[in-house]
Amino acid sequence: MRALVASKNRTIFRINTGATMGKLLRGANWFLEVRGKEHFPCHFHVIGPDFAAQIDVETLLPMVGAMPRAVETEVTAWAEKNRSAIVAEWNKNNPDRLYALKHQEKDDE
C-alpha cells in the first residue's frame, strides 16, 4: 500500500513494507525513515546522498551523524508536529520495543 501527499517542495508518504521500515517524509534529495529491529532511544533516520543522521524523537537532536542545516530545519519543523506519527511507526516496526511519547507536539497556530 502506498499513499502520497504533496506539499510545497516535499512529498509525505508512507510505504507499508511489513515490519522493517517506514518512510515518512521525502525532501528534494533525502528521506526520513523509521526502521525495525532498532535500539532505544526512540529515533528516526534522515538519509541523503552524502549524509546520514539518527534523530532522537523527544529532543529532535542528532544522536549520530549530521545533516545540512536546510535539511535539519525542514526535518525539525515537520517532526515537531508529527512526533506521534513517528512513534506510531516506531511501535509498528519495533513491537518488542514499544515507546510512549513524553514530549507534546507543537500545534499549528
Tab-separated table of N, CA, C and O in Angstrom:
chain	number	residue	atom	x	y	z
A	1	MET	N	0.843	-1.174	0.000
A	1	MET	CA	0.000	0.000	0.000
A	1	MET	C	0.889	1.238	0.000
A	1	MET	O	1.854	1.320	0.729
A	2	ARG	N	0.541	2.220	-0.815
A	2	ARG	CA	1.321	3.445	-0.878
A	2	ARG	C	0.368	4.627	-0.981
A	2	ARG	O	-0.516	4.633	-1.821
A	3	ALA	N	0.566	5.619	-0.143
A	3	ALA	CA	-0.238	6.828	-0.193
A	3	ALA	C	0.702	8.018	-0.304
A	3	ALA	O	1.699	8.084	0.394
A	4	LEU	N	0.395	8.942	-1.187
A	4	LEU	CA	1.238	10.119	-1.392
A	4	LEU	C	0.456	11.387	-1.116
A	4	LEU	O	-0.698	11.498	-1.482
A	5	VAL	N	1.105	12.347	-0.501
A	5	VAL	CA	0.532	13.671	-0.301
A	5	VAL	C	1.618	14.678	-0.626
A	5	VAL	O	2.671	14.663	0.000
A	6	ALA	N	1.395	15.509	-1.604
A	6	ALA	CA	2.392	16.522	-1.981
A	6	ALA	C	2.163	17.789	-1.179
A	6	ALA	O	1.034	18.166	-0.908
A	7	SER	N	3.233	18.452	-0.801
A	7	SER	CA	3.147	19.682	-0.040
A	7	SER	C	4.383	20.521	-0.333
A	7	SER	O	5.488	20.141	0.049
A	8	LYS	N	4.213	21.634	-1.010
A	8	LYS	CA	5.308	22.537	-1.381
A	8	LYS	C	6.438	21.755	-2.033
A	8	LYS	O	6.261	21.128	-3.057
A	9	ASN	N	7.628	21.776	-1.410
A	9	ASN	CA	8.802	21.140	-2.014
A	9	ASN	C	9.096	19.749	-1.474
A	9	ASN	O	10.185	19.242	-1.635
A	10	ARG	N	8.140	19.146	-0.811
A	10	ARG	CA	8.399	17.810	-0.275
A	10	ARG	C	7.197	16.913	-0.491
A	10	ARG	O	6.101	17.379	-0.726
A	11	THR	N	7.408	15.647	-0.406
A	11	THR	CA	6.351	14.665	-0.506
A	11	THR	C	6.317	13.873	0.785
A	11	THR	O	7.344	13.364	1.229
A	12	ILE	N	5.164	13.806	1.401
A	12	ILE	CA	4.987	12.999	2.595
A	12	ILE	C	4.373	11.693	2.119
A	12	ILE	O	3.385	11.700	1.393
A	13	PHE	N	4.960	10.589	2.506
A	13	PHE	CA	4.444	9.323	2.025
A	13	PHE	C	4.627	8.225	3.055
A	13	PHE	O	5.377	8.356	3.997
A	14	ARG	N	3.909	7.152	2.849
A	14	ARG	CA	4.004	6.004	3.726
A	14	ARG	C	4.022	4.777	2.848
A	14	ARG	O	3.173	4.611	1.991
A	15	ILE	N	4.997	3.932	3.050
A	15	ILE	CA	5.070	2.683	2.321
A	15	ILE	C	4.983	1.556	3.332
A	15	ILE	O	5.775	1.497	4.268
A	16	ASN	N	4.016	0.684	3.164
A	16	ASN	CA	3.877	-0.451	4.061
A	16	ASN	C	4.786	-1.566	3.562
A	16	ASN	O	4.519	-2.171	2.543
A	17	THR	N	5.859	-1.814	4.287
A	17	THR	CA	6.818	-2.843	3.877
A	17	THR	C	6.956	-3.899	4.958
A	17	THR	O	8.031	-4.402	5.216
A	18	GLY	N	5.869	-4.211	5.630
A	18	GLY	CA	5.955	-5.178	6.718
A	18	GLY	C	6.495	-4.505	7.960
A	18	GLY	O	6.135	-3.395	8.270
A	19	ALA	N	7.377	-5.181	8.670
A	19	ALA	CA	7.886	-4.648	9.933
A	19	ALA	C	9.344	-4.244	9.822
A	19	ALA	O	10.094	-4.370	10.764
A	20	THR	N	9.761	-3.777	8.684
A	20	THR	CA	11.170	-3.459	8.526
A	20	THR	C	11.462	-1.967	8.455
A	20	THR	O	12.451	-1.517	8.974
A	21	MET	N	10.620	-1.181	7.810
A	21	MET	CA	10.957	0.214	7.608
A	21	MET	C	9.718	1.003	7.213
A	21	MET	O	8.859	0.499	6.523
A	22	GLY	N	9.643	2.241	7.661
A	22	GLY	CA	8.574	3.131	7.247
A	22	GLY	C	9.141	4.474	6.860
A	22	GLY	O	9.756	5.153	7.672
A	23	LYS	N	8.989	4.840	5.608
A	23	LYS	CA	9.443	6.147	5.140
A	23	LYS	C	8.292	7.132	5.340
A	23	LYS	O	7.198	6.913	4.864
A	24	LEU	N	8.585	8.211	6.033
A	24	LEU	CA	7.540	9.157	6.411
A	24	LEU	C	7.643	10.511	5.733
A	24	LEU	O	6.661	11.221	5.664
A	25	LEU	N	8.805	10.889	5.264
A	25	LEU	CA	8.976	12.216	4.676
A	25	LEU	C	10.093	12.153	3.645
A	25	LEU	O	11.106	11.486	3.858
A	26	ARG	N	9.893	12.845	2.534
A	26	ARG	CA	10.921	12.898	1.491
A	26	ARG	C	11.139	14.358	1.112
A	26	ARG	O	10.200	15.107	0.893
A	27	GLY	N	12.403	14.731	1.044
A	27	GLY	CA	12.775	16.047	0.566
A	27	GLY	C	13.269	15.946	-0.859
A	27	GLY	O	13.075	14.930	-1.528
A	28	ALA	N	13.954	16.965	-1.319
A	28	ALA	CA	14.442	17.002	-2.699
A	28	ALA	C	15.409	15.852	-2.989
A	28	ALA	O	15.305	15.203	-4.018
A	29	ASN	N	16.337	15.589	-2.081
A	29	ASN	CA	17.310	14.515	-2.295
A	29	ASN	C	17.608	13.753	-1.004
A	29	ASN	O	18.705	13.256	-0.809
A	30	TRP	N	16.642	13.673	-0.114
A	30	TRP	CA	16.807	12.974	1.156
A	30	TRP	C	15.465	12.398	1.579
A	30	TRP	O	14.426	12.733	1.026
A	31	PHE	N	15.492	11.506	2.576
A	31	PHE	CA	14.248	10.971	3.131
A	31	PHE	C	14.415	10.684	4.615
A	31	PHE	O	15.523	10.586	5.130
A	32	LEU	N	13.280	10.587	5.296
A	32	LEU	CA	13.207	10.297	6.714
A	32	LEU	C	12.524	8.944	6.852
A	32	LEU	O	11.476	8.724	6.240
A	33	GLU	N	13.102	8.050	7.656
A	33	GLU	CA	12.504	6.735	7.841
A	33	GLU	C	12.650	6.263	9.279
A	33	GLU	O	13.541	6.694	9.999
A	34	VAL	N	11.745	5.346	9.642
A	34	VAL	CA	11.802	4.649	10.922
A	34	VAL	C	12.054	3.189	10.589
A	34	VAL	O	11.337	2.603	9.782
A	35	ARG	N	13.062	2.610	11.203
A	35	ARG	CA	13.448	1.233	10.898
A	35	ARG	C	12.992	0.271	11.994
A	35	ARG	O	12.763	0.671	13.126
A	36	GLY	N	12.920	-0.994	11.642
A	36	GLY	CA	12.599	-2.046	12.593
A	36	GLY	C	13.864	-2.624	13.202
A	36	GLY	O	14.977	-2.351	12.749
A	37	LYS	N	13.680	-3.416	14.252
A	37	LYS	CA	14.788	-4.069	14.967
A	37	LYS	C	15.807	-3.035	15.439
A	37	LYS	O	17.020	-3.210	15.281
A	38	GLU	N	15.313	-1.951	16.006
A	38	GLU	CA	16.162	-0.838	16.433
A	38	GLU	C	16.404	-0.835	17.933
A	38	GLU	O	15.790	-1.581	18.680
A	39	HIS	N	17.268	0.036	18.371
A	39	HIS	CA	17.665	0.219	19.768
A	39	HIS	C	17.013	1.493	20.298
A	39	HIS	O	16.626	2.377	19.538
A	40	PHE	N	16.895	1.578	21.615
A	40	PHE	CA	16.441	2.815	22.237
A	40	PHE	C	17.604	3.799	22.288
A	40	PHE	O	18.755	3.377	22.235
A	41	PRO	N	17.373	5.100	22.400
A	41	PRO	CA	16.070	5.745	22.484
A	41	PRO	C	15.344	5.748	21.142
A	41	PRO	O	15.960	5.563	20.083
A	42	CYS	N	14.047	5.966	21.212
A	42	CYS	CA	13.211	6.045	20.011
A	42	CYS	C	13.794	7.127	19.099
A	42	CYS	O	14.051	8.244	19.537
A	43	HIS	N	14.008	6.762	17.829
A	43	HIS	CA	14.646	7.702	16.907
A	43	HIS	C	14.229	7.406	15.473
A	43	HIS	O	13.591	6.399	15.192
A	44	PHE	N	14.605	8.316	14.588
A	44	PHE	CA	14.379	8.109	13.157
A	44	PHE	C	15.664	8.453	12.414
A	44	PHE	O	16.577	9.072	12.973
A	45	HIS	N	15.723	8.023	11.168
A	45	HIS	CA	16.898	8.235	10.336
A	45	HIS	C	16.583	9.259	9.252
A	45	HIS	O	15.497	9.229	8.676
A	46	VAL	N	17.524	10.140	8.980
A	46	VAL	CA	17.444	11.066	7.855
A	46	VAL	C	18.638	10.740	6.968
A	46	VAL	O	19.784	10.770	7.423
A	47	ILE	N	18.351	10.390	5.712
A	47	ILE	CA	19.393	9.895	4.824
A	47	ILE	C	19.395	10.687	3.522
A	47	ILE	O	18.343	10.895	2.907
A	48	GLY	N	20.563	11.157	3.136
A	48	GLY	CA	20.749	11.872	1.879
A	48	GLY	C	21.912	11.281	1.115
A	48	GLY	O	22.535	10.324	1.571
A	49	PRO	N	22.242	11.858	-0.024
A	49	PRO	CA	23.299	11.290	-0.864
A	49	PRO	C	24.684	11.333	-0.212
A	49	PRO	O	25.514	10.477	-0.487
A	50	ASP	N	24.929	12.299	0.652
A	50	ASP	CA	26.246	12.397	1.284
A	50	ASP	C	26.155	12.643	2.785
A	50	ASP	O	27.067	13.188	3.397
A	51	PHE	N	25.043	12.229	3.398
A	51	PHE	CA	24.897	12.369	4.844
A	51	PHE	C	23.883	11.362	5.371
A	51	PHE	O	23.065	10.827	4.627
A	52	ALA	N	23.980	11.115	6.668
A	52	ALA	CA	23.022	10.270	7.374
A	52	ALA	C	23.042	10.691	8.837
A	52	ALA	O	24.093	11.032	9.378
A	53	ALA	N	21.867	10.685	9.465
A	53	ALA	CA	21.776	11.048	10.874
A	53	ALA	C	20.668	10.248	11.535
A	53	ALA	O	19.686	9.879	10.890
A	54	GLN	N	20.853	9.969	12.821
A	54	GLN	CA	19.815	9.376	13.654
A	54	GLN	C	19.354	10.470	14.605
A	54	GLN	O	20.170	11.065	15.312
A	55	ILE	N	18.037	10.729	14.623
A	55	ILE	CA	17.479	11.839	15.386
A	55	ILE	C	16.591	11.313	16.507
A	55	ILE	O	15.661	10.540	16.261
A	56	ASP	N	16.860	11.731	17.741
A	56	ASP	CA	16.049	11.366	18.900
A	56	ASP	C	14.666	11.983	18.756
A	56	ASP	O	14.547	13.184	18.504
A	57	VAL	N	13.614	11.191	18.912
A	57	VAL	CA	12.259	11.691	18.697
A	57	VAL	C	11.827	12.702	19.766
A	57	VAL	O	11.004	13.567	19.495
A	58	GLU	N	12.362	12.608	20.957
A	58	GLU	CA	11.990	13.547	22.024
A	58	GLU	C	12.688	14.889	21.886
A	58	GLU	O	12.057	15.931	21.950
A	59	THR	N	14.002	14.872	21.697
A	59	THR	CA	14.767	16.125	21.660
A	59	THR	C	14.897	16.692	20.257
A	59	THR	O	15.199	17.873	20.098
A	60	LEU	N	14.703	15.828	19.242
A	60	LEU	CA	14.906	16.172	17.833
A	60	LEU	C	16.333	16.613	17.551
A	60	LEU	O	16.600	17.355	16.610
A	61	LEU	N	17.257	16.118	18.363
A	61	LEU	CA	18.686	16.383	18.167
A	61	LEU	C	19.354	15.138	17.603
A	61	LEU	O	18.956	14.015	17.931
A	62	PRO	N	20.382	15.328	16.783
A	62	PRO	CA	21.096	14.173	16.249
A	62	PRO	C	21.780	13.367	17.358
A	62	PRO	O	22.427	13.938	18.231
A	63	MET	N	21.599	12.054	17.325
A	63	MET	CA	22.297	11.145	18.239
A	63	MET	C	23.589	10.685	17.576
A	63	MET	O	24.592	10.478	18.233
A	64	VAL	N	23.513	10.487	16.265
A	64	VAL	CA	24.642	10.024	15.457
A	64	VAL	C	24.558	10.748	14.123
A	64	VAL	O	23.478	10.925	13.570
A	65	GLY	N	25.685	11.173	13.597
A	65	GLY	CA	25.717	11.788	12.281
A	65	GLY	C	25.290	13.245	12.283
A	65	GLY	O	25.122	13.865	13.335
A	66	ALA	N	25.123	13.770	11.088
A	66	ALA	CA	24.744	15.168	10.896
A	66	ALA	C	24.067	15.302	9.544
A	66	ALA	O	24.114	14.388	8.723
A	67	MET	N	23.440	16.450	9.338
A	67	MET	CA	22.796	16.735	8.062
A	67	MET	C	22.944	18.225	7.765
A	67	MET	O	23.196	19.010	8.672
A	68	PRO	N	22.786	18.605	6.514
A	68	PRO	CA	22.880	20.029	6.174
A	68	PRO	C	21.838	20.857	6.939
A	68	PRO	O	20.746	20.369	7.240
A	69	ARG	N	22.172	22.077	7.241
A	69	ARG	CA	21.308	22.953	8.036
A	69	ARG	C	19.904	23.077	7.435
A	69	ARG	O	18.917	23.038	8.149
A	70	ALA	N	19.794	23.230	6.130
A	70	ALA	CA	18.472	23.376	5.499
A	70	ALA	C	17.627	22.119	5.691
A	70	ALA	O	16.425	22.204	5.953
A	71	VAL	N	18.235	20.952	5.592
A	71	VAL	CA	17.514	19.694	5.815
A	71	VAL	C	17.106	19.599	7.277
A	71	VAL	O	15.970	19.248	7.595
A	72	GLU	N	18.024	19.924	8.173
A	72	GLU	CA	17.729	19.889	9.604
A	72	GLU	C	16.549	20.788	9.954
A	72	GLU	O	15.664	20.403	10.726
A	73	THR	N	16.504	21.972	9.377
A	73	THR	CA	15.409	22.911	9.639
A	73	THR	C	14.078	22.328	9.193
A	73	THR	O	13.087	22.369	9.930
A	74	GLU	N	14.033	21.762	7.989
A	74	GLU	CA	12.793	21.188	7.468
A	74	GLU	C	12.367	19.953	8.262
A	74	GLU	O	11.194	19.804	8.607
A	75	VAL	N	13.311	19.089	8.559
A	75	VAL	CA	13.013	17.872	9.318
A	75	VAL	C	12.505	18.223	10.712
A	75	VAL	O	11.504	17.672	11.182
A	76	THR	N	13.166	19.139	11.384
A	76	THR	CA	12.767	19.519	12.741
A	76	THR	C	11.373	20.131	12.756
A	76	THR	O	10.550	19.781	13.609
A	77	ALA	N	11.085	21.023	11.820
A	77	ALA	CA	9.752	21.638	11.759
A	77	ALA	C	8.676	20.583	11.551
A	77	ALA	O	7.621	20.613	12.197
A	78	TRP	N	8.925	19.626	10.653
A	78	TRP	CA	7.947	18.573	10.391
A	78	TRP	C	7.814	17.645	11.598
A	78	TRP	O	6.712	17.310	12.019
A	79	ALA	N	8.938	17.237	12.173
A	79	ALA	CA	8.916	16.288	13.287
A	79	ALA	C	8.268	16.864	14.535
A	79	ALA	O	7.603	16.138	15.276
A	80	GLU	N	8.432	18.176	14.768
A	80	GLU	CA	7.783	18.805	15.923
A	80	GLU	C	6.267	18.613	15.876
A	80	GLU	O	5.622	18.472	16.907
A	81	LYS	N	5.710	18.614	14.684
A	81	LYS	CA	4.259	18.493	14.505
A	81	LYS	C	3.804	17.053	14.288
A	81	LYS	O	2.611	16.796	14.258
A	82	ASN	N	4.748	16.128	14.109
A	82	ASN	CA	4.388	14.751	13.745
A	82	ASN	C	5.060	13.697	14.612
A	82	ASN	O	5.224	12.553	14.177
A	83	ARG	N	5.408	14.065	15.836
A	83	ARG	CA	6.048	13.101	16.728
A	83	ARG	C	5.189	11.858	16.929
A	83	ARG	O	5.702	10.745	16.946
A	84	SER	N	3.894	12.041	17.104
A	84	SER	CA	3.035	10.872	17.357
A	84	SER	C	3.018	9.926	16.156
A	84	SER	O	2.972	8.702	16.324
A	85	ALA	N	3.098	10.450	14.938
A	85	ALA	CA	3.165	9.592	13.744
A	85	ALA	C	4.496	8.843	13.707
A	85	ALA	O	4.543	7.663	13.323
A	86	ILE	N	5.563	9.504	14.108
A	86	ILE	CA	6.877	8.857	14.147
A	86	ILE	C	6.870	7.731	15.180
A	86	ILE	O	7.322	6.618	14.906
A	87	VAL	N	6.328	8.010	16.359
A	87	VAL	CA	6.266	6.992	17.416
A	87	VAL	C	5.359	5.837	17.003
A	87	VAL	O	5.680	4.677	17.258
A	88	ALA	N	4.251	6.129	16.337
A	88	ALA	CA	3.363	5.058	15.868
A	88	ALA	C	4.101	4.148	14.891
A	88	ALA	O	3.970	2.918	14.937
A	89	GLU	N	4.896	4.738	14.006
A	89	GLU	CA	5.682	3.950	13.052
A	89	GLU	C	6.759	3.152	13.788
A	89	GLU	O	7.012	1.990	13.463
A	90	TRP	N	7.387	3.773	14.784
A	90	TRP	CA	8.374	3.066	15.610
A	90	TRP	C	7.726	1.838	16.250
A	90	TRP	O	8.270	0.736	16.191
A	91	ASN	N	6.566	2.025	16.893
A	91	ASN	CA	5.899	0.930	17.588
A	91	ASN	C	5.454	-0.167	16.630
A	91	ASN	O	5.487	-1.342	16.972
A	92	LYS	N	5.052	0.204	15.426
A	92	LYS	CA	4.661	-0.782	14.416
A	92	LYS	C	5.870	-1.613	13.989
A	92	LYS	O	5.774	-2.829	13.848
A	93	ASN	N	6.990	-0.963	13.786
A	93	ASN	CA	8.184	-1.639	13.297
A	93	ASN	C	9.043	-2.268	14.395
A	93	ASN	O	9.940	-3.056	14.098
A	94	ASN	N	8.785	-1.883	15.644
A	94	ASN	CA	9.552	-2.392	16.786
A	94	ASN	C	8.602	-2.851	17.895
A	94	ASN	O	8.599	-2.283	18.994
A	95	PRO	N	7.770	-3.858	17.639
A	95	PRO	CA	6.748	-4.248	18.619
A	95	PRO	C	7.322	-4.750	19.946
A	95	PRO	O	6.620	-4.718	20.965
A	96	ASP	N	8.571	-5.162	19.963
A	96	ASP	CA	9.203	-5.593	21.211
A	96	ASP	C	9.892	-4.437	21.937
A	96	ASP	O	10.478	-4.631	22.997
A	97	ARG	N	9.817	-3.238	21.380
A	97	ARG	CA	10.406	-2.039	21.990
A	97	ARG	C	9.413	-0.882	21.912
A	97	ARG	O	9.727	0.178	21.382
A	98	LEU	N	8.224	-1.090	22.448
A	98	LEU	CA	7.183	-0.061	22.371
A	98	LEU	C	7.607	1.189	23.130
A	98	LEU	O	8.280	1.123	24.154
A	99	TYR	N	7.175	2.331	22.603
A	99	TYR	CA	7.585	3.620	23.146
A	99	TYR	C	6.366	4.496	23.356
A	99	TYR	O	5.455	4.515	22.525
A	100	ALA	N	6.345	5.233	24.452
A	100	ALA	CA	5.285	6.198	24.735
A	100	ALA	C	5.893	7.594	24.681
A	100	ALA	O	6.897	7.870	25.345
A	101	LEU	N	5.291	8.452	23.895
A	101	LEU	CA	5.791	9.812	23.701
A	101	LEU	C	5.710	10.611	24.993
A	101	LEU	O	4.676	10.638	25.658
A	102	LYS	N	6.787	11.261	25.361
A	102	LYS	CA	6.833	12.114	26.554
A	102	LYS	C	6.623	13.579	26.211
A	102	LYS	O	6.130	14.347	26.989
A	103	HIS	N	7.039	13.971	25.012
A	103	HIS	CA	7.008	15.361	24.573
A	103	HIS	C	5.729	15.619	23.773
A	103	HIS	O	5.340	14.805	22.961
A	104	GLN	N	5.105	16.748	24.006
A	104	GLN	CA	3.892	17.113	23.266
A	104	GLN	C	4.257	17.738	21.921
A	104	GLN	O	5.234	18.470	21.812
A	105	GLU	N	3.439	17.457	20.917
A	105	GLU	CA	3.650	18.051	19.597
A	105	GLU	C	3.261	19.519	19.614
A	105	GLU	O	2.377	19.921	20.368
A	106	LYS	N	3.908	20.302	18.779
A	106	LYS	CA	3.517	21.703	18.616
A	106	LYS	C	2.303	21.767	17.712
A	106	LYS	O	2.252	21.098	16.690
A	107	ASP	N	1.336	22.574	18.088
A	107	ASP	CA	0.136	22.753	17.247
A	107	ASP	C	0.390	23.855	16.241
A	107	ASP	O	1.156	24.784	16.490
A	108	ASP	N	-0.278	23.736	15.071
A	108	ASP	CA	-0.219	24.825	14.114
A	108	ASP	C	-0.950	26.014	14.691
A	108	ASP	O	-1.997	25.888	15.293
A	109	GLU	N	-0.389	27.176	14.505
A	109	GLU	CA	-1.024	28.388	15.050
A	109	GLU	C	-1.462	29.278	13.940
A	109	GLU	O	-1.013	29.261	12.882
